[in-house]
Tab-separated table of C-alpha atoms and ligand atoms in Angstrom:
chain	number	residue	atom	x	y	z
A	1	MET	CA	-6.348	-20.679	0.865
A	2	ALA	CA	-4.684	-24.123	0.691
A	3	VAL	CA	-1.502	-24.853	2.691
A	4	SER	CA	0.907	-26.989	0.710
A	5	ALA	CA	2.770	-29.871	2.377
A	6	ASN	CA	5.647	-29.452	-0.061
A	7	THR	CA	8.811	-28.009	1.539
A	8	SER	CA	10.905	-27.462	-1.609
A	9	PRO	CA	11.417	-23.805	-2.588
A	10	ASP	CA	8.648	-22.158	-4.541
A	11	ASN	CA	10.295	-19.744	-6.948
A	12	ARG	CA	7.157	-18.396	-8.527
A	13	PRO	CA	7.148	-14.596	-8.177
A	14	VAL	CA	5.294	-12.534	-5.593
A	15	GLY	CA	2.984	-10.056	-7.350
A	16	PHE	CA	2.435	-6.449	-6.289
A	17	PHE	CA	0.171	-3.753	-7.643
A	18	ASP	CA	-0.623	-0.136	-6.916
A	19	SER	CA	-2.132	2.767	-8.809
A	20	GLY	CA	1.399	3.813	-9.718
A	21	LEU	CA	4.735	4.250	-8.024
A	22	GLY	CA	3.489	4.425	-4.434
A	23	GLY	CA	3.720	0.722	-3.673
A	24	LEU	CA	7.389	0.679	-4.623
A	25	CYS	CA	8.126	1.498	-0.975
A	26	ILE	CA	6.513	-1.835	-0.050
A	27	LEU	CA	8.334	-3.627	-2.853
A	28	GLU	CA	11.711	-2.235	-1.755
A	29	ALA	CA	11.112	-3.244	1.866
A	30	PHE	CA	10.048	-6.705	0.672
A	31	LYS	CA	13.155	-7.160	-1.481
A	32	LYS	CA	15.347	-6.327	1.519
A	33	ALA	CA	13.504	-8.703	3.818
A	34	CYS	CA	13.147	-11.519	1.257
A	35	PRO	CA	16.198	-11.333	-1.014
A	36	ALA	CA	15.606	-14.788	-2.495
A	37	GLU	CA	12.158	-13.999	-3.924
A	38	ASN	CA	11.271	-13.095	-7.511
A	39	THR	CA	8.789	-10.242	-7.862
A	40	VAL	CA	6.479	-8.678	-10.435
A	41	TYR	CA	5.172	-5.156	-9.795
A	42	ILE	CA	2.343	-3.498	-11.717
A	43	ALA	CA	2.443	0.289	-11.476
A	44	ASP	CA	-1.027	1.012	-12.804
A	45	SER	CA	-0.338	4.580	-13.851
A	46	ALA	CA	-2.938	4.301	-16.632
A	47	ASN	CA	-5.651	4.288	-13.980
A	48	CYS	CA	-3.993	6.582	-11.445
A	49	PRO	CA	-5.322	7.994	-9.207
A	50	TYR	CA	-7.523	5.332	-7.654
A	51	GLY	CA	-8.350	7.552	-4.677
A	52	ASN	CA	-11.496	9.253	-5.961
A	53	ARG	CA	-12.937	6.446	-8.034
A	54	PRO	CA	-16.090	4.595	-6.990
A	55	ALA	CA	-15.370	1.375	-5.094
A	56	ASP	CA	-16.779	-0.885	-7.822
A	57	GLU	CA	-14.441	0.667	-10.365
A	58	ILE	CA	-11.436	0.120	-8.099
A	59	ARG	CA	-12.574	-3.484	-7.658
A	60	ARG	CA	-12.752	-3.983	-11.413
A	61	ILE	CA	-9.264	-2.546	-11.877
A	62	SER	CA	-7.898	-4.609	-8.979
A	63	PHE	CA	-9.317	-7.762	-10.543
A	64	ALA	CA	-7.654	-6.896	-13.875
A	65	ASN	CA	-4.292	-6.386	-12.160
A	66	THR	CA	-4.693	-9.619	-10.212
A	67	ARG	CA	-5.611	-11.672	-13.280
A	68	GLU	CA	-2.568	-10.300	-15.063
A	69	LEU	CA	-0.283	-11.214	-12.154
A	70	LEU	CA	-1.767	-14.696	-11.841
A	71	SER	CA	-2.325	-15.763	-15.426
A	72	LYS	CA	0.552	-14.053	-17.166
A	73	TYR	CA	3.235	-14.200	-14.486
A	74	GLY	CA	2.088	-17.146	-12.359
A	75	CYS	CA	2.376	-15.259	-9.069
A	76	LYS	CA	2.096	-17.325	-5.876
A	77	MET	CA	0.932	-14.456	-3.676
A	78	ILE	CA	-0.403	-10.941	-4.314
A	79	VAL	CA	0.501	-7.913	-2.240
A	80	VAL	CA	-2.145	-5.238	-2.762
A	81	ALA	CA	0.347	-2.411	-2.231
A	82	CYS	CA	-2.390	0.199	-2.088
A	83	ASN	CA	-4.651	1.222	0.794
A	84	THR	CA	-7.418	2.325	-1.567
A	85	ALA	CA	-7.473	-0.964	-3.484
A	86	THR	CA	-7.301	-2.921	-0.240
A	87	ALA	CA	-10.298	-1.013	1.091
A	88	ALA	CA	-12.368	-1.564	-2.042
A	89	ALA	CA	-11.306	-4.966	-3.255
A	90	ILE	CA	-9.448	-7.274	-0.894
A	91	ASP	CA	-12.524	-9.123	0.392
A	92	ALA	CA	-13.770	-9.757	-3.135
A	93	LEU	CA	-10.306	-10.796	-4.328
A	94	ARG	CA	-9.931	-13.314	-1.505
A	95	GLU	CA	-13.334	-14.709	-2.267
A	96	SER	CA	-12.750	-14.985	-6.012
A	97	PHE	CA	-9.205	-16.381	-5.840
A	98	PRO	CA	-9.306	-18.651	-2.762
A	99	GLU	CA	-6.068	-20.476	-3.701
A	100	THR	CA	-4.049	-17.266	-3.677
A	101	PRO	CA	-2.971	-15.504	-0.487
A	102	PHE	CA	-3.521	-11.733	-0.579
A	103	ILE	CA	-1.691	-9.262	1.644
A	104	GLY	CA	-3.391	-5.897	2.040
A	105	ILE	CA	-2.491	-2.606	3.631
A	106	GLU	CA	-4.524	-0.281	5.802
A	107	PRO	CA	-3.702	2.834	7.833
A	108	ALA	CA	-1.751	1.954	11.010
A	109	ILE	CA	-4.294	3.524	13.342
A	110	LYS	CA	-3.768	0.997	16.126
A	111	PRO	CA	-0.088	1.664	16.993
A	112	ALA	CA	-0.589	5.401	16.551
A	113	ALA	CA	-3.595	5.465	18.893
A	114	LEU	CA	-1.872	3.259	21.466
A	115	ASN	CA	1.264	5.411	21.531
A	116	SER	CA	-0.343	8.829	21.321
A	117	LYS	CA	0.269	11.009	24.362
A	118	SER	CA	-1.622	14.028	23.114
A	119	GLY	CA	-4.719	11.951	22.337
A	120	VAL	CA	-4.799	13.314	18.797
A	121	VAL	CA	-3.795	11.311	15.738
A	122	GLY	CA	-3.705	12.569	12.153
A	123	VAL	CA	-4.333	10.225	9.233
A	124	LEU	CA	-3.454	11.078	5.644
A	125	ALA	CA	-5.104	8.907	2.988
A	126	THR	CA	-7.385	8.960	-0.041
A	127	ALA	CA	-11.151	9.406	0.048
A	128	GLY	CA	-11.513	5.773	-1.065
A	129	THR	CA	-9.598	4.545	1.982
A	130	PHE	CA	-11.547	6.729	4.407
A	131	ASN	CA	-14.835	5.507	2.913
A	132	GLY	CA	-13.938	1.839	3.307
A	133	ARG	CA	-15.190	-0.604	5.896
A	134	LEU	CA	-11.652	-1.457	7.089
A	135	TYR	CA	-10.911	2.131	8.079
A	136	ARG	CA	-14.257	2.548	9.831
A	137	GLU	CA	-13.884	-0.671	11.762
A	138	THR	CA	-10.236	-0.185	12.717
A	139	THR	CA	-10.888	3.351	13.915
A	140	ALA	CA	-13.956	2.324	15.886
A	141	ARG	CA	-12.058	-0.557	17.458
A	142	PHE	CA	-8.665	0.923	18.262
A	143	ALA	CA	-9.098	4.666	18.364
A	144	ARG	CA	-12.079	5.047	20.679
A	145	ASP	CA	-10.072	7.074	23.176
A	146	VAL	CA	-8.285	9.385	20.771
A	147	THR	CA	-9.364	12.073	18.370
A	148	VAL	CA	-8.628	11.013	14.803
A	149	ILE	CA	-8.265	13.743	12.198
A	150	ALA	CA	-8.715	12.358	8.692
A	151	ALA	CA	-7.198	14.403	5.881
A	152	VAL	CA	-7.403	13.527	2.187
A	153	ALA	CA	-4.052	14.253	0.540
A	154	ASP	CA	-4.496	13.516	-3.161
A	155	GLU	CA	-1.919	16.200	-3.962
A	156	PHE	CA	0.775	13.925	-2.554
A	157	VAL	CA	-0.137	11.195	-5.055
A	158	ALA	CA	0.320	13.591	-7.969
A	159	LEU	CA	3.687	14.764	-6.625
A	160	VAL	CA	5.015	11.230	-6.293
A	161	GLU	CA	3.752	10.187	-9.734
A	162	ARG	CA	5.647	13.163	-11.184
A	163	GLY	CA	8.751	12.076	-9.287
A	164	GLU	CA	8.644	15.357	-7.382
A	165	THR	CA	9.585	14.203	-3.883
A	166	SER	CA	11.736	17.198	-3.033
A	167	GLY	CA	11.935	20.883	-3.894
A	168	ILE	CA	9.933	23.973	-3.075
A	169	GLU	CA	6.599	22.804	-4.517
A	170	ALA	CA	6.749	19.443	-2.732
A	171	GLU	CA	7.670	21.089	0.580
A	172	ARG	CA	4.915	23.669	0.255
A	173	THR	CA	2.301	20.995	-0.534
A	174	VAL	CA	3.385	18.790	2.357
A	175	LYS	CA	3.475	21.692	4.785
A	176	ALA	CA	-0.035	22.803	3.825
A	177	LYS	CA	-1.395	19.368	4.722
A	178	VAL	CA	0.690	18.547	7.775
A	179	GLU	CA	0.678	21.903	9.613
A	180	PRO	CA	-3.089	21.818	10.388
A	181	LEU	CA	-2.695	18.344	11.911
A	182	LEU	CA	0.143	19.568	14.123
A	183	ALA	CA	-1.801	22.680	15.042
A	184	ALA	CA	-4.678	20.432	16.157
A	185	GLY	CA	-2.284	18.625	18.497
A	186	ALA	CA	-1.552	15.443	16.542
A	187	ASP	CA	1.552	13.685	17.858
A	188	HIS	CA	1.281	10.849	15.320
A	189	ILE	CA	0.701	11.195	11.595
A	190	VAL	CA	-0.338	7.942	9.952
A	191	LEU	CA	0.554	7.421	6.304
A	192	GLY	CA	-2.583	5.786	4.920
A	193	CYS	CA	-1.498	5.717	1.290
A	194	THR	CA	1.527	3.977	-0.173
A	195	HIS	CA	2.490	7.054	-2.153
A	196	PHE	CA	3.088	9.005	1.046
A	197	PRO	CA	6.203	7.294	2.471
A	198	HIS	CA	8.023	8.763	-0.527
A	199	LEU	CA	7.400	12.169	1.097
A	200	LYS	CA	8.065	11.062	4.668
A	201	HIS	CA	11.329	13.029	4.892
A	202	LEU	CA	9.421	16.236	4.122
A	203	MET	CA	6.706	15.482	6.674
A	204	GLU	CA	9.380	14.854	9.298
A	205	LYS	CA	11.013	18.133	8.369
A	206	VAL	CA	7.704	19.978	8.831
A	207	ALA	CA	6.880	18.112	12.048
A	208	CYS	CA	10.353	18.845	13.392
A	209	GLY	CA	9.972	16.408	16.303
A	210	ARG	CA	6.397	17.426	17.160
A	211	ALA	CA	4.874	14.238	15.718
A	212	GLU	CA	5.934	10.774	14.703
A	213	VAL	CA	5.249	9.837	11.100
A	214	VAL	CA	3.928	6.245	11.021
A	215	ASP	CA	4.738	4.200	7.924
A	216	PRO	CA	3.254	0.660	7.860
A	217	SER	CA	5.487	-0.678	5.034
A	218	ASP	CA	7.640	-2.881	7.290
A	219	ALA	CA	4.614	-4.341	9.069
A	220	VAL	CA	3.081	-5.301	5.703
A	221	VAL	CA	6.299	-6.974	4.667
A	222	ARG	CA	6.501	-8.901	7.944
A	223	GLN	CA	2.972	-10.173	7.315
A	224	ALA	CA	3.933	-11.195	3.762
A	225	GLU	CA	6.943	-13.091	5.141
A	226	ARG	CA	4.795	-14.854	7.739
A	227	VAL	CA	2.288	-15.976	5.114
A	228	LEU	CA	4.990	-17.235	2.742
A	229	ALA	CA	6.517	-19.279	5.566
A	230	LYS	CA	3.206	-20.586	6.888
A	231	MET	CA	2.030	-21.715	3.459
A	232	ASN	CA	5.374	-23.222	2.437
A	233	LEU	CA	5.651	-20.731	-0.395
A	234	LYS	CA	9.119	-19.381	0.336
A	235	GLY	CA	11.445	-19.005	-2.631
A	236	ALA	CA	15.195	-19.638	-2.722
A	237	THR	CA	16.519	-17.911	-5.810
A	238	ASP	CA	20.222	-16.975	-6.021
A	239	ALA	CA	19.689	-14.346	-8.701
A	240	PRO	CA	16.089	-13.162	-8.347
A	241	TYR	CA	14.361	-11.173	-11.079
A	242	HIS	CA	12.225	-8.095	-10.391
A	243	LYS	CA	9.847	-7.297	-13.208
A	244	PHE	CA	8.382	-3.812	-13.327
A	245	ILE	CA	5.319	-3.105	-15.459
A	246	ARG	CA	3.933	0.388	-15.838
A	247	THR	CA	0.552	0.658	-17.527
A	248	LYS	CA	-0.161	3.588	-19.746
A	249	GLY	CA	-2.944	4.613	-22.074
A	250	GLY	CA	-6.632	4.608	-21.377
A	251	GLY	CA	-7.297	1.143	-20.057
A	252	ASP	CA	-6.489	-1.487	-17.493
A	253	VAL	CA	-3.328	-3.529	-17.798
A	254	GLN	CA	-2.443	-2.773	-21.395
A	255	THR	CA	1.000	-1.595	-22.125
A	256	CYS	CA	4.155	-2.694	-20.428
A	257	CYS	CA	7.466	-0.929	-20.556
B	1	DGL	N1	-1.266	4.410	-3.405
B	1	DGL	C1	-2.665	4.328	-3.225
B	1	DGL	C2	-3.040	4.041	-1.774
B	1	DGL	O1	-2.262	3.491	-1.028
B	1	DGL	C3	-3.567	5.410	-3.729
B	1	DGL	C4	-3.127	6.469	-4.638
B	1	DGL	C5	-4.216	6.870	-5.623
B	1	DGL	O2	-5.105	7.661	-5.290
B	1	DGL	O3	-4.151	6.325	-6.717
B	1	DGL	O4	-4.143	4.319	-1.382
């Protein structure tokens, strides 16, 4: 990862990808924090969900998204706005594209474990994230003294992709997942999938003050800001563009709309 000595603005876009609409919560936080940056977001709905796919398949898809963002849109940095893709692919991406900084996302186990008073922390994520090395290592390192309850919540991904973030069905689905964590004594519920912040209001309603819902979006954006500054990659656009690409059909990055 080369650090440029050039201090003039770099208005190439920042690229984002996720298996669909989940990572938009990261994109929105980024746009607020960095209003002078252009962005390109790939919502890879054609391949959604990533959560249950084998790691090598997620890597292949992540490489396709990355190549698209780099070769077609000339992105200066890639935010892997997906815990599952980060778990499966970020090491390989960094190795294969050493000139490009990559920002990943992983469940915020550390702050939850440090702040837990009950000694029980719930984590909601996909199977792919729970199976990854990052999750294993972070949990072993920072959550030795707490009980971590891992719950796969693929149903939440489907709800968000359907745009169903409120209503009876959404509330029922959220309650069914969150209640057992509360009943087990969790006082922090970590959102380990970027689709889940879209349902945070419902989790907070179910928790009703019994647990804090931990969303790492802002921390990811702060890291992205730090890297842009450190590598002299900051943009300074008065009227930034925000390109949104949603894949559809049976392949990788194929169709844009
Ligand atoms: N949004 C993705 C994540 O953060 C996963 C959703 C999916 O299963 O596709 O893990």
